[in-house]
């Protein structure tokens, strides 16, 4: 699948010479290939608070992943700061509340004109005193926001909320204020390919692992996520998503996003089971061949996931060929767009059954071979959050998928099973190639990054969610949409 025209270097050169009022997007810094332990090599990280175990876990997670870390905290706890400095980091004892403090510290973290992306990790603090509106904590948001807006392209702003903000009205107000800040900040940062997220840290290790992922080029097309990093039931969140020997099913994987996910998982060492309908056998065989040519393991199982017999055929094939399943990417999906007036019963039912009902059928059939600690990823859509003209059947199905992920997360919690939903925005695939040009251009303009995503973006996210690095995430919805301007 080709990149969008607005990212083609020749077109960009031409447009830069012609004085047309066209905003060109910033090319995103992505990364292909197997995940390495130092995904953040060549980047910087600035940490504005280093006073407890959570701050240390965040700083160490990005440092271990290869970022050059600068701590900007005049009141930083000496032992903790010492550990980051021992790990090769530096301390700038400035106060990180107002714009000047952070910007001058960032300037000190690299040579003049240093264009390496920066991950700015800001622990949102609890306001002191009685003024809930204007205080050092809300001022600090302006400080980090101002700094983030001046960072090199492809930078990150990660806002972290710890336990100290829980359980009372002042903490609740600060949390809500930060959410509002984040939802606007990511829209401003997107044009330079930079992103902003909010991490609610219930567990320090999980929050660190999540921060390292969001800071990485694997999360280039994610922005505006509001996630809870909770304590993992299946062991600590580990570095990187190495999936050696894990058996993972990807439904609807002959082409598009599913194929990209299958290729990505195989690269991490997974034994991938690719499902699609029999009519897509040629495309599926191509995907399998590509994976095997790179030394990966992949099998194809032809079946319609929307039928009981199809779901059972998939489970039987995996039981016979691998005897277990460690992860499921419920990806198969279709559109049958019609306005309500023109929608037939068949179009309505087909979309609900393939996009949503099939997930039950496949999951139930796999139950006997589902391993403890297995992770399920359910493909939803931003249309399941925001809705769309002419897509009531699609939005209905994708909204139900989000609830399903939450219910499976609850049901599986005691058994260490996880379930999360991905809500892609506008991704370049055969499905979106059918959209009229004008709708495609409008969809791009709705993203903060002014560009469509690639199947690889969703694949990187699915790979993270099925791997050990995301063990602290379950029951959550992760938009993969370049920061789309609509939806709650
Ligand atoms: P795609 O290119 O159309 O690929 C979907 C695959 O699923 C196709 O190979 C399709 O086979 C297969 N499939 C359809 N019905 C099936 C069934 N009953 N059993 C097994 N396989 C079946 O779509 P995509 O763009 O990669 O989308 C993948 C997922 O992401 C879908 O759930 C979609 O709703 C979701 N999504 C995509 C976007 C986007 O921008 N592309 C945005 C939001 C959400 P055939 O092609 O032969 O029918």
JSON list of N, CA and C and ligand atoms in Angstrom, two decimals, residues 252 254-258 275-277 280 303-306 331-334 354 379-381 394 398 424-427 429-432, ligand 1:
[
{"chain": "A", "resi": 252, "resn": "UNK", "atom": "N", "xyz": [-9.34, -12.53, 9.33]},
{"chain": "A", "resi": 252, "resn": "UNK", "atom": "CA", "xyz": [-9.41, -11.56, 8.22]},
{"chain": "A", "resi": 252, "resn": "UNK", "atom": "C", "xyz": [-8.04, -11.03, 7.85]},
{"chain": "A", "resi": 254, "resn": "UNK", "atom": "N", "xyz": [-5.90, -11.95, 5.21]},
{"chain": "A", "resi": 254, "resn": "UNK", "atom": "CA", "xyz": [-5.34, -12.15, 3.86]},
{"chain": "A", "resi": 254, "resn": "UNK", "atom": "C", "xyz": [-4.75, -10.86, 3.34]},
{"chain": "A", "resi": 255, "resn": "UNK", "atom": "N", "xyz": [-5.31, -9.75, 3.73]},
{"chain": "A", "resi": 255, "resn": "UNK", "atom": "CA", "xyz": [-4.86, -8.45, 3.20]},
{"chain": "A", "resi": 255, "resn": "UNK", "atom": "C", "xyz": [-5.01, -7.38, 4.28]},
{"chain": "A", "resi": 256, "resn": "UNK", "atom": "N", "xyz": [-4.64, -6.15, 3.89]},
{"chain": "A", "resi": 256, "resn": "UNK", "atom": "CA", "xyz": [-4.91, -4.98, 4.74]},
{"chain": "A", "resi": 256, "resn": "UNK", "atom": "C", "xyz": [-4.28, -5.05, 6.11]},
{"chain": "A", "resi": 257, "resn": "UNK", "atom": "N", "xyz": [-5.02, -4.55, 7.09]},
{"chain": "A", "resi": 257, "resn": "UNK", "atom": "CA", "xyz": [-4.52, -4.44, 8.45]},
{"chain": "A", "resi": 257, "resn": "UNK", "atom": "C", "xyz": [-4.18, -5.83, 9.02]},
{"chain": "A", "resi": 258, "resn": "UNK", "atom": "N", "xyz": [-5.05, -6.81, 8.75]},
{"chain": "A", "resi": 258, "resn": "UNK", "atom": "CA", "xyz": [-4.83, -8.15, 9.27]},
{"chain": "A", "resi": 258, "resn": "UNK", "atom": "C", "xyz": [-3.52, -8.74, 8.78]},
{"chain": "A", "resi": 275, "resn": "UNK", "atom": "N", "xyz": [-6.36, -16.37, 9.22]},
{"chain": "A", "resi": 275, "resn": "UNK", "atom": "CA", "xyz": [-7.67, -16.80, 8.74]},
{"chain": "A", "resi": 275, "resn": "UNK", "atom": "C", "xyz": [-8.22, -15.80, 7.73]},
{"chain": "A", "resi": 276, "resn": "UNK", "atom": "N", "xyz": [-8.95, -16.31, 6.77]},
{"chain": "A", "resi": 276, "resn": "UNK", "atom": "CA", "xyz": [-9.74, -15.44, 5.88]},
{"chain": "A", "resi": 276, "resn": "UNK", "atom": "C", "xyz": [-10.74, -16.35, 5.18]},
{"chain": "A", "resi": 277, "resn": "UNK", "atom": "N", "xyz": [-11.64, -15.74, 4.42]},
{"chain": "A", "resi": 277, "resn": "UNK", "atom": "CA", "xyz": [-12.61, -16.57, 3.69]},
{"chain": "A", "resi": 277, "resn": "UNK", "atom": "C", "xyz": [-11.90, -17.28, 2.52]},
{"chain": "A", "resi": 280, "resn": "UNK", "atom": "N", "xyz": [-10.46, -15.61, -0.54]},
{"chain": "A", "resi": 280, "resn": "UNK", "atom": "CA", "xyz": [-9.24, -14.79, -0.41]},
{"chain": "A", "resi": 280, "resn": "UNK", "atom": "C", "xyz": [-7.99, -15.66, -0.29]},
{"chain": "A", "resi": 303, "resn": "UNK", "atom": "N", "xyz": [-11.88, -19.97, 6.46]},
{"chain": "A", "resi": 303, "resn": "UNK", "atom": "CA", "xyz": [-13.17, -20.15, 7.16]},
{"chain": "A", "resi": 303, "resn": "UNK", "atom": "C", "xyz": [-13.87, -18.81, 7.25]},
{"chain": "A", "resi": 304, "resn": "UNK", "atom": "N", "xyz": [-15.19, -18.87, 7.26]},
{"chain": "A", "resi": 304, "resn": "UNK", "atom": "CA", "xyz": [-16.01, -17.67, 7.46]},
{"chain": "A", "resi": 304, "resn": "UNK", "atom": "C", "xyz": [-16.23, -17.52, 8.97]},
{"chain": "A", "resi": 305, "resn": "UNK", "atom": "N", "xyz": [-15.65, -16.48, 9.57]},
{"chain": "A", "resi": 305, "resn": "UNK", "atom": "CA", "xyz": [-15.75, -16.34, 11.03]},
{"chain": "A", "resi": 305, "resn": "UNK", "atom": "C", "xyz": [-17.18, -16.05, 11.50]},
{"chain": "A", "resi": 306, "resn": "UNK", "atom": "N", "xyz": [-18.03, -15.66, 10.56]},
{"chain": "A", "resi": 306, "resn": "UNK", "atom": "CA", "xyz": [-19.41, -15.32, 10.92]},
{"chain": "A", "resi": 306, "resn": "UNK", "atom": "C", "xyz": [-20.30, -16.54, 11.09]},
{"chain": "A", "resi": 331, "resn": "UNK", "atom": "N", "xyz": [-9.88, -9.48, 13.91]},
{"chain": "A", "resi": 331, "resn": "UNK", "atom": "CA", "xyz": [-9.71, -8.35, 12.98]},
{"chain": "A", "resi": 331, "resn": "UNK", "atom": "C", "xyz": [-10.72, -8.34, 11.83]},
{"chain": "A", "resi": 332, "resn": "UNK", "atom": "N", "xyz": [-11.24, -9.51, 11.44]},
{"chain": "A", "resi": 332, "resn": "UNK", "atom": "CA", "xyz": [-12.09, -9.57, 10.24]},
{"chain": "A", "resi": 332, "resn": "UNK", "atom": "C", "xyz": [-13.20, -8.53, 10.34]},
{"chain": "A", "resi": 333, "resn": "UNK", "atom": "N", "xyz": [-13.42, -7.83, 9.27]},
{"chain": "A", "resi": 333, "resn": "UNK", "atom": "CA", "xyz": [-14.48, -6.82, 9.30]},
{"chain": "A", "resi": 333, "resn": "UNK", "atom": "C", "xyz": [-14.89, -6.44, 7.89]},
{"chain": "A", "resi": 334, "resn": "UNK", "atom": "N", "xyz": [-16.13, -5.98, 7.78]},
{"chain": "A", "resi": 334, "resn": "UNK", "atom": "CA", "xyz": [-16.64, -5.57, 6.47]},
{"chain": "A", "resi": 334, "resn": "UNK", "atom": "C", "xyz": [-17.45, -4.28, 6.63]},
{"chain": "A", "resi": 354, "resn": "UNK", "atom": "N", "xyz": [-20.41, -10.35, 11.04]},
{"chain": "A", "resi": 354, "resn": "UNK", "atom": "CA", "xyz": [-18.98, -10.50, 10.77]},
{"chain": "A", "resi": 354, "resn": "UNK", "atom": "C", "xyz": [-18.15, -9.63, 11.72]},
{"chain": "A", "resi": 379, "resn": "UNK", "atom": "N", "xyz": [-10.90, -5.64, 17.05]},
{"chain": "A", "resi": 379, "resn": "UNK", "atom": "CA", "xyz": [-10.81, -4.49, 16.15]},
{"chain": "A", "resi": 379, "resn": "UNK", "atom": "C", "xyz": [-12.14, -3.75, 16.11]},
{"chain": "A", "resi": 380, "resn": "UNK", "atom": "N", "xyz": [-12.12, -2.54, 16.65]},
{"chain": "A", "resi": 380, "resn": "UNK", "atom": "CA", "xyz": [-13.30, -1.67, 16.58]},
{"chain": "A", "resi": 380, "resn": "UNK", "atom": "C", "xyz": [-13.01, -0.62, 15.51]},
{"chain": "A", "resi": 381, "resn": "UNK", "atom": "N", "xyz": [-13.46, 0.60, 15.74]},
{"chain": "A", "resi": 381, "resn": "UNK", "atom": "CA", "xyz": [-13.24, 1.68, 14.78]},
{"chain": "A", "resi": 381, "resn": "UNK", "atom": "C", "xyz": [-13.61, 2.99, 15.47]},
{"chain": "A", "resi": 394, "resn": "UNK", "atom": "N", "xyz": [-22.32, -0.38, 10.60]},
{"chain": "A", "resi": 394, "resn": "UNK", "atom": "CA", "xyz": [-20.90, -0.48, 10.98]},
{"chain": "A", "resi": 394, "resn": "UNK", "atom": "C", "xyz": [-20.66, 0.08, 12.38]},
{"chain": "A", "resi": 398, "resn": "UNK", "atom": "N", "xyz": [-19.30, -1.84, 15.72]},
{"chain": "A", "resi": 398, "resn": "UNK", "atom": "CA", "xyz": [-18.00, -1.47, 16.29]},
{"chain": "A", "resi": 398, "resn": "UNK", "atom": "C", "xyz": [-18.13, -0.89, 17.71]},
{"chain": "A", "resi": 424, "resn": "UNK", "atom": "N", "xyz": [-9.21, 1.95, 15.02]},
{"chain": "A", "resi": 424, "resn": "UNK", "atom": "CA", "xyz": [-8.46, 2.67, 13.98]},
{"chain": "A", "resi": 424, "resn": "UNK", "atom": "C", "xyz": [-9.30, 3.83, 13.43]},
{"chain": "A", "resi": 425, "resn": "UNK", "atom": "N", "xyz": [-8.58, 4.85, 12.96]},
{"chain": "A", "resi": 425, "resn": "UNK", "atom": "CA", "xyz": [-9.25, 5.96, 12.28]},
{"chain": "A", "resi": 425, "resn": "UNK", "atom": "C", "xyz": [-9.19, 5.70, 10.79]},
{"chain": "A", "resi": 426, "resn": "UNK", "atom": "N", "xyz": [-8.52, 6.57, 10.07]},
{"chain": "A", "resi": 426, "resn": "UNK", "atom": "CA", "xyz": [-8.42, 6.42, 8.62]},
{"chain": "A", "resi": 426, "resn": "UNK", "atom": "C", "xyz": [-7.07, 5.79, 8.29]},
{"chain": "A", "resi": 427, "resn": "UNK", "atom": "N", "xyz": [-7.12, 4.51, 7.87]},
{"chain": "A", "resi": 427, "resn": "UNK", "atom": "CA", "xyz": [-5.91, 3.73, 7.57]},
{"chain": "A", "resi": 427, "resn": "UNK", "atom": "C", "xyz": [-5.94, 3.36, 6.09]},
{"chain": "A", "resi": 429, "resn": "UNK", "atom": "N", "xyz": [-6.00, 1.18, 3.32]},
{"chain": "A", "resi": 429, "resn": "UNK", "atom": "CA", "xyz": [-6.14, -0.25, 2.97]},
{"chain": "A", "resi": 429, "resn": "UNK", "atom": "C", "xyz": [-7.12, -0.35, 1.79]},
{"chain": "A", "resi": 430, "resn": "UNK", "atom": "N", "xyz": [-7.36, -1.59, 1.34]},
{"chain": "A", "resi": 430, "resn": "UNK", "atom": "CA", "xyz": [-8.34, -1.79, 0.26]},
{"chain": "A", "resi": 430, "resn": "UNK", "atom": "C", "xyz": [-9.71, -1.27, 0.68]},
{"chain": "A", "resi": 431, "resn": "UNK", "atom": "N", "xyz": [-10.01, -1.43, 2.01]},
{"chain": "A", "resi": 431, "resn": "UNK", "atom": "CA", "xyz": [-11.33, -1.01, 2.50]},
{"chain": "A", "resi": 431, "resn": "UNK", "atom": "C", "xyz": [-11.51, 0.50, 2.30]},
{"chain": "A", "resi": 432, "resn": "UNK", "atom": "N", "xyz": [-10.49, 1.29, 2.65]},
{"chain": "A", "resi": 432, "resn": "UNK", "atom": "CA", "xyz": [-10.64, 2.75, 2.54]},
{"chain": "A", "resi": 432, "resn": "UNK", "atom": "C", "xyz": [-10.36, 3.24, 1.12]},
{"chain": "B", "resi": 1, "resn": "LIG", "atom": "P1", "xyz": [-9.88, -5.18, 4.45]},
{"chain": "B", "resi": 1, "resn": "LIG", "atom": "O1", "xyz": [-8.70, -4.71, 3.67]},
{"chain": "B", "resi": 1, "resn": "LIG", "atom": "O2", "xyz": [-11.20, -5.26, 3.76]},
{"chain": "B", "resi": 1, "resn": "LIG", "atom": "O3", "xyz": [-9.53, -6.59, 5.12]},
{"chain": "B", "resi": 1, "resn": "LIG", "atom": "C1", "xyz": [-10.48, -7.30, 5.89]},
{"chain": "B", "resi": 1, "resn": "LIG", "atom": "C2", "xyz": [-10.28, -8.77, 5.66]},
{"chain": "B", "resi": 1, "resn": "LIG", "atom": "O4", "xyz": [-11.28, -9.50, 6.36]},
{"chain": "B", "resi": 1, "resn": "LIG", "atom": "C3", "xyz": [-10.41, -9.14, 4.18]},
{"chain": "B", "resi": 1, "resn": "LIG", "atom": "O5", "xyz": [-9.35, -9.98, 3.78]},
{"chain": "B", "resi": 1, "resn": "LIG", "atom": "C4", "xyz": [-11.74, -9.83, 4.15]},
{"chain": "B", "resi": 1, "resn": "LIG", "atom": "O6", "xyz": [-11.85, -10.78, 3.09]},
{"chain": "B", "resi": 1, "resn": "LIG", "atom": "C5", "xyz": [-11.76, -10.51, 5.50]},
{"chain": "B", "resi": 1, "resn": "LIG", "atom": "N1", "xyz": [-13.08, -10.97, 5.84]},
{"chain": "B", "resi": 1, "resn": "LIG", "atom": "C6", "xyz": [-14.28, -10.38, 5.55]},
{"chain": "B", "resi": 1, "resn": "LIG", "atom": "N2", "xyz": [-15.29, -11.14, 5.99]},
{"chain": "B", "resi": 1, "resn": "LIG", "atom": "C7", "xyz": [-14.74, -12.24, 6.57]},
{"chain": "B", "resi": 1, "resn": "LIG", "atom": "C8", "xyz": [-15.27, -13.39, 7.19]},
{"chain": "B", "resi": 1, "resn": "LIG", "atom": "N3", "xyz": [-16.61, -13.57, 7.30]},
{"chain": "B", "resi": 1, "resn": "LIG", "atom": "N4", "xyz": [-14.44, -14.34, 7.65]},
{"chain": "B", "resi": 1, "resn": "LIG", "atom": "C9", "xyz": [-13.10, -14.18, 7.54]},
{"chain": "B", "resi": 1, "resn": "LIG", "atom": "N5", "xyz": [-12.54, -13.11, 6.95]},
{"chain": "B", "resi": 1, "resn": "LIG", "atom": "C10", "xyz": [-13.34, -12.14, 6.47]},
{"chain": "B", "resi": 1, "resn": "LIG", "atom": "O7", "xyz": [-10.10, -4.28, 5.74]},
{"chain": "B", "resi": 1, "resn": "LIG", "atom": "P2", "xyz": [-9.05, -3.49, 6.64]},
{"chain": "B", "resi": 1, "resn": "LIG", "atom": "O8", "xyz": [-9.11, -2.06, 6.25]},
{"chain": "B", "resi": 1, "resn": "LIG", "atom": "O9", "xyz": [-7.75, -4.20, 6.66]},
{"chain": "B", "resi": 1, "resn": "LIG", "atom": "O10", "xyz": [-9.77, -3.61, 8.05]},
{"chain": "B", "resi": 1, "resn": "LIG", "atom": "C11", "xyz": [-9.43, -4.58, 9.04]},
{"chain": "B", "resi": 1, "resn": "LIG", "atom": "C12", "xyz": [-10.24, -4.30, 10.29]},
{"chain": "B", "resi": 1, "resn": "LIG", "atom": "O11", "xyz": [-9.98, -2.96, 10.75]},
{"chain": "B", "resi": 1, "resn": "LIG", "atom": "C13", "xyz": [-11.74, -4.38, 10.07]},
{"chain": "B", "resi": 1, "resn": "LIG", "atom": "O12", "xyz": [-12.36, -4.92, 11.22]},
{"chain": "B", "resi": 1, "resn": "LIG", "atom": "C14", "xyz": [-12.15, -2.93, 9.91]},
{"chain": "B", "resi": 1, "resn": "LIG", "atom": "O13", "xyz": [-13.50, -2.70, 10.24]},
{"chain": "B", "resi": 1, "resn": "LIG", "atom": "C15", "xyz": [-11.19, -2.25, 10.87]},
{"chain": "B", "resi": 1, "resn": "LIG", "atom": "N6", "xyz": [-10.99, -0.82, 10.56]},
{"chain": "B", "resi": 1, "resn": "LIG", "atom": "C16", "xyz": [-10.35, -0.43, 9.43]},
{"chain": "B", "resi": 1, "resn": "LIG", "atom": "C17", "xyz": [-10.16, 0.94, 9.20]},
{"chain": "B", "resi": 1, "resn": "LIG", "atom": "C18", "xyz": [-9.44, 1.45, 7.99]},
{"chain": "B", "resi": 1, "resn": "LIG", "atom": "O14", "xyz": [-9.29, 2.67, 7.87]},
{"chain": "B", "resi": 1, "resn": "LIG", "atom": "N7", "xyz": [-8.96, 0.62, 7.10]},
{"chain": "B", "resi": 1, "resn": "LIG", "atom": "C19", "xyz": [-10.65, 1.87, 10.10]},
{"chain": "B", "resi": 1, "resn": "LIG", "atom": "C20", "xyz": [-11.32, 1.43, 11.23]},
{"chain": "B", "resi": 1, "resn": "LIG", "atom": "C21", "xyz": [-11.47, 0.08, 11.46]},
{"chain": "B", "resi": 1, "resn": "LIG", "atom": "P3", "xyz": [-12.43, -10.22, 1.66]},
{"chain": "B", "resi": 1, "resn": "LIG", "atom": "O15", "xyz": [-11.68, -9.00, 1.31]},
{"chain": "B", "resi": 1, "resn": "LIG", "atom": "O16", "xyz": [-12.18, -11.34, 0.73]},
{"chain": "B", "resi": 1, "resn": "LIG", "atom": "O17", "xyz": [-13.88, -9.91, 1.93]}
]
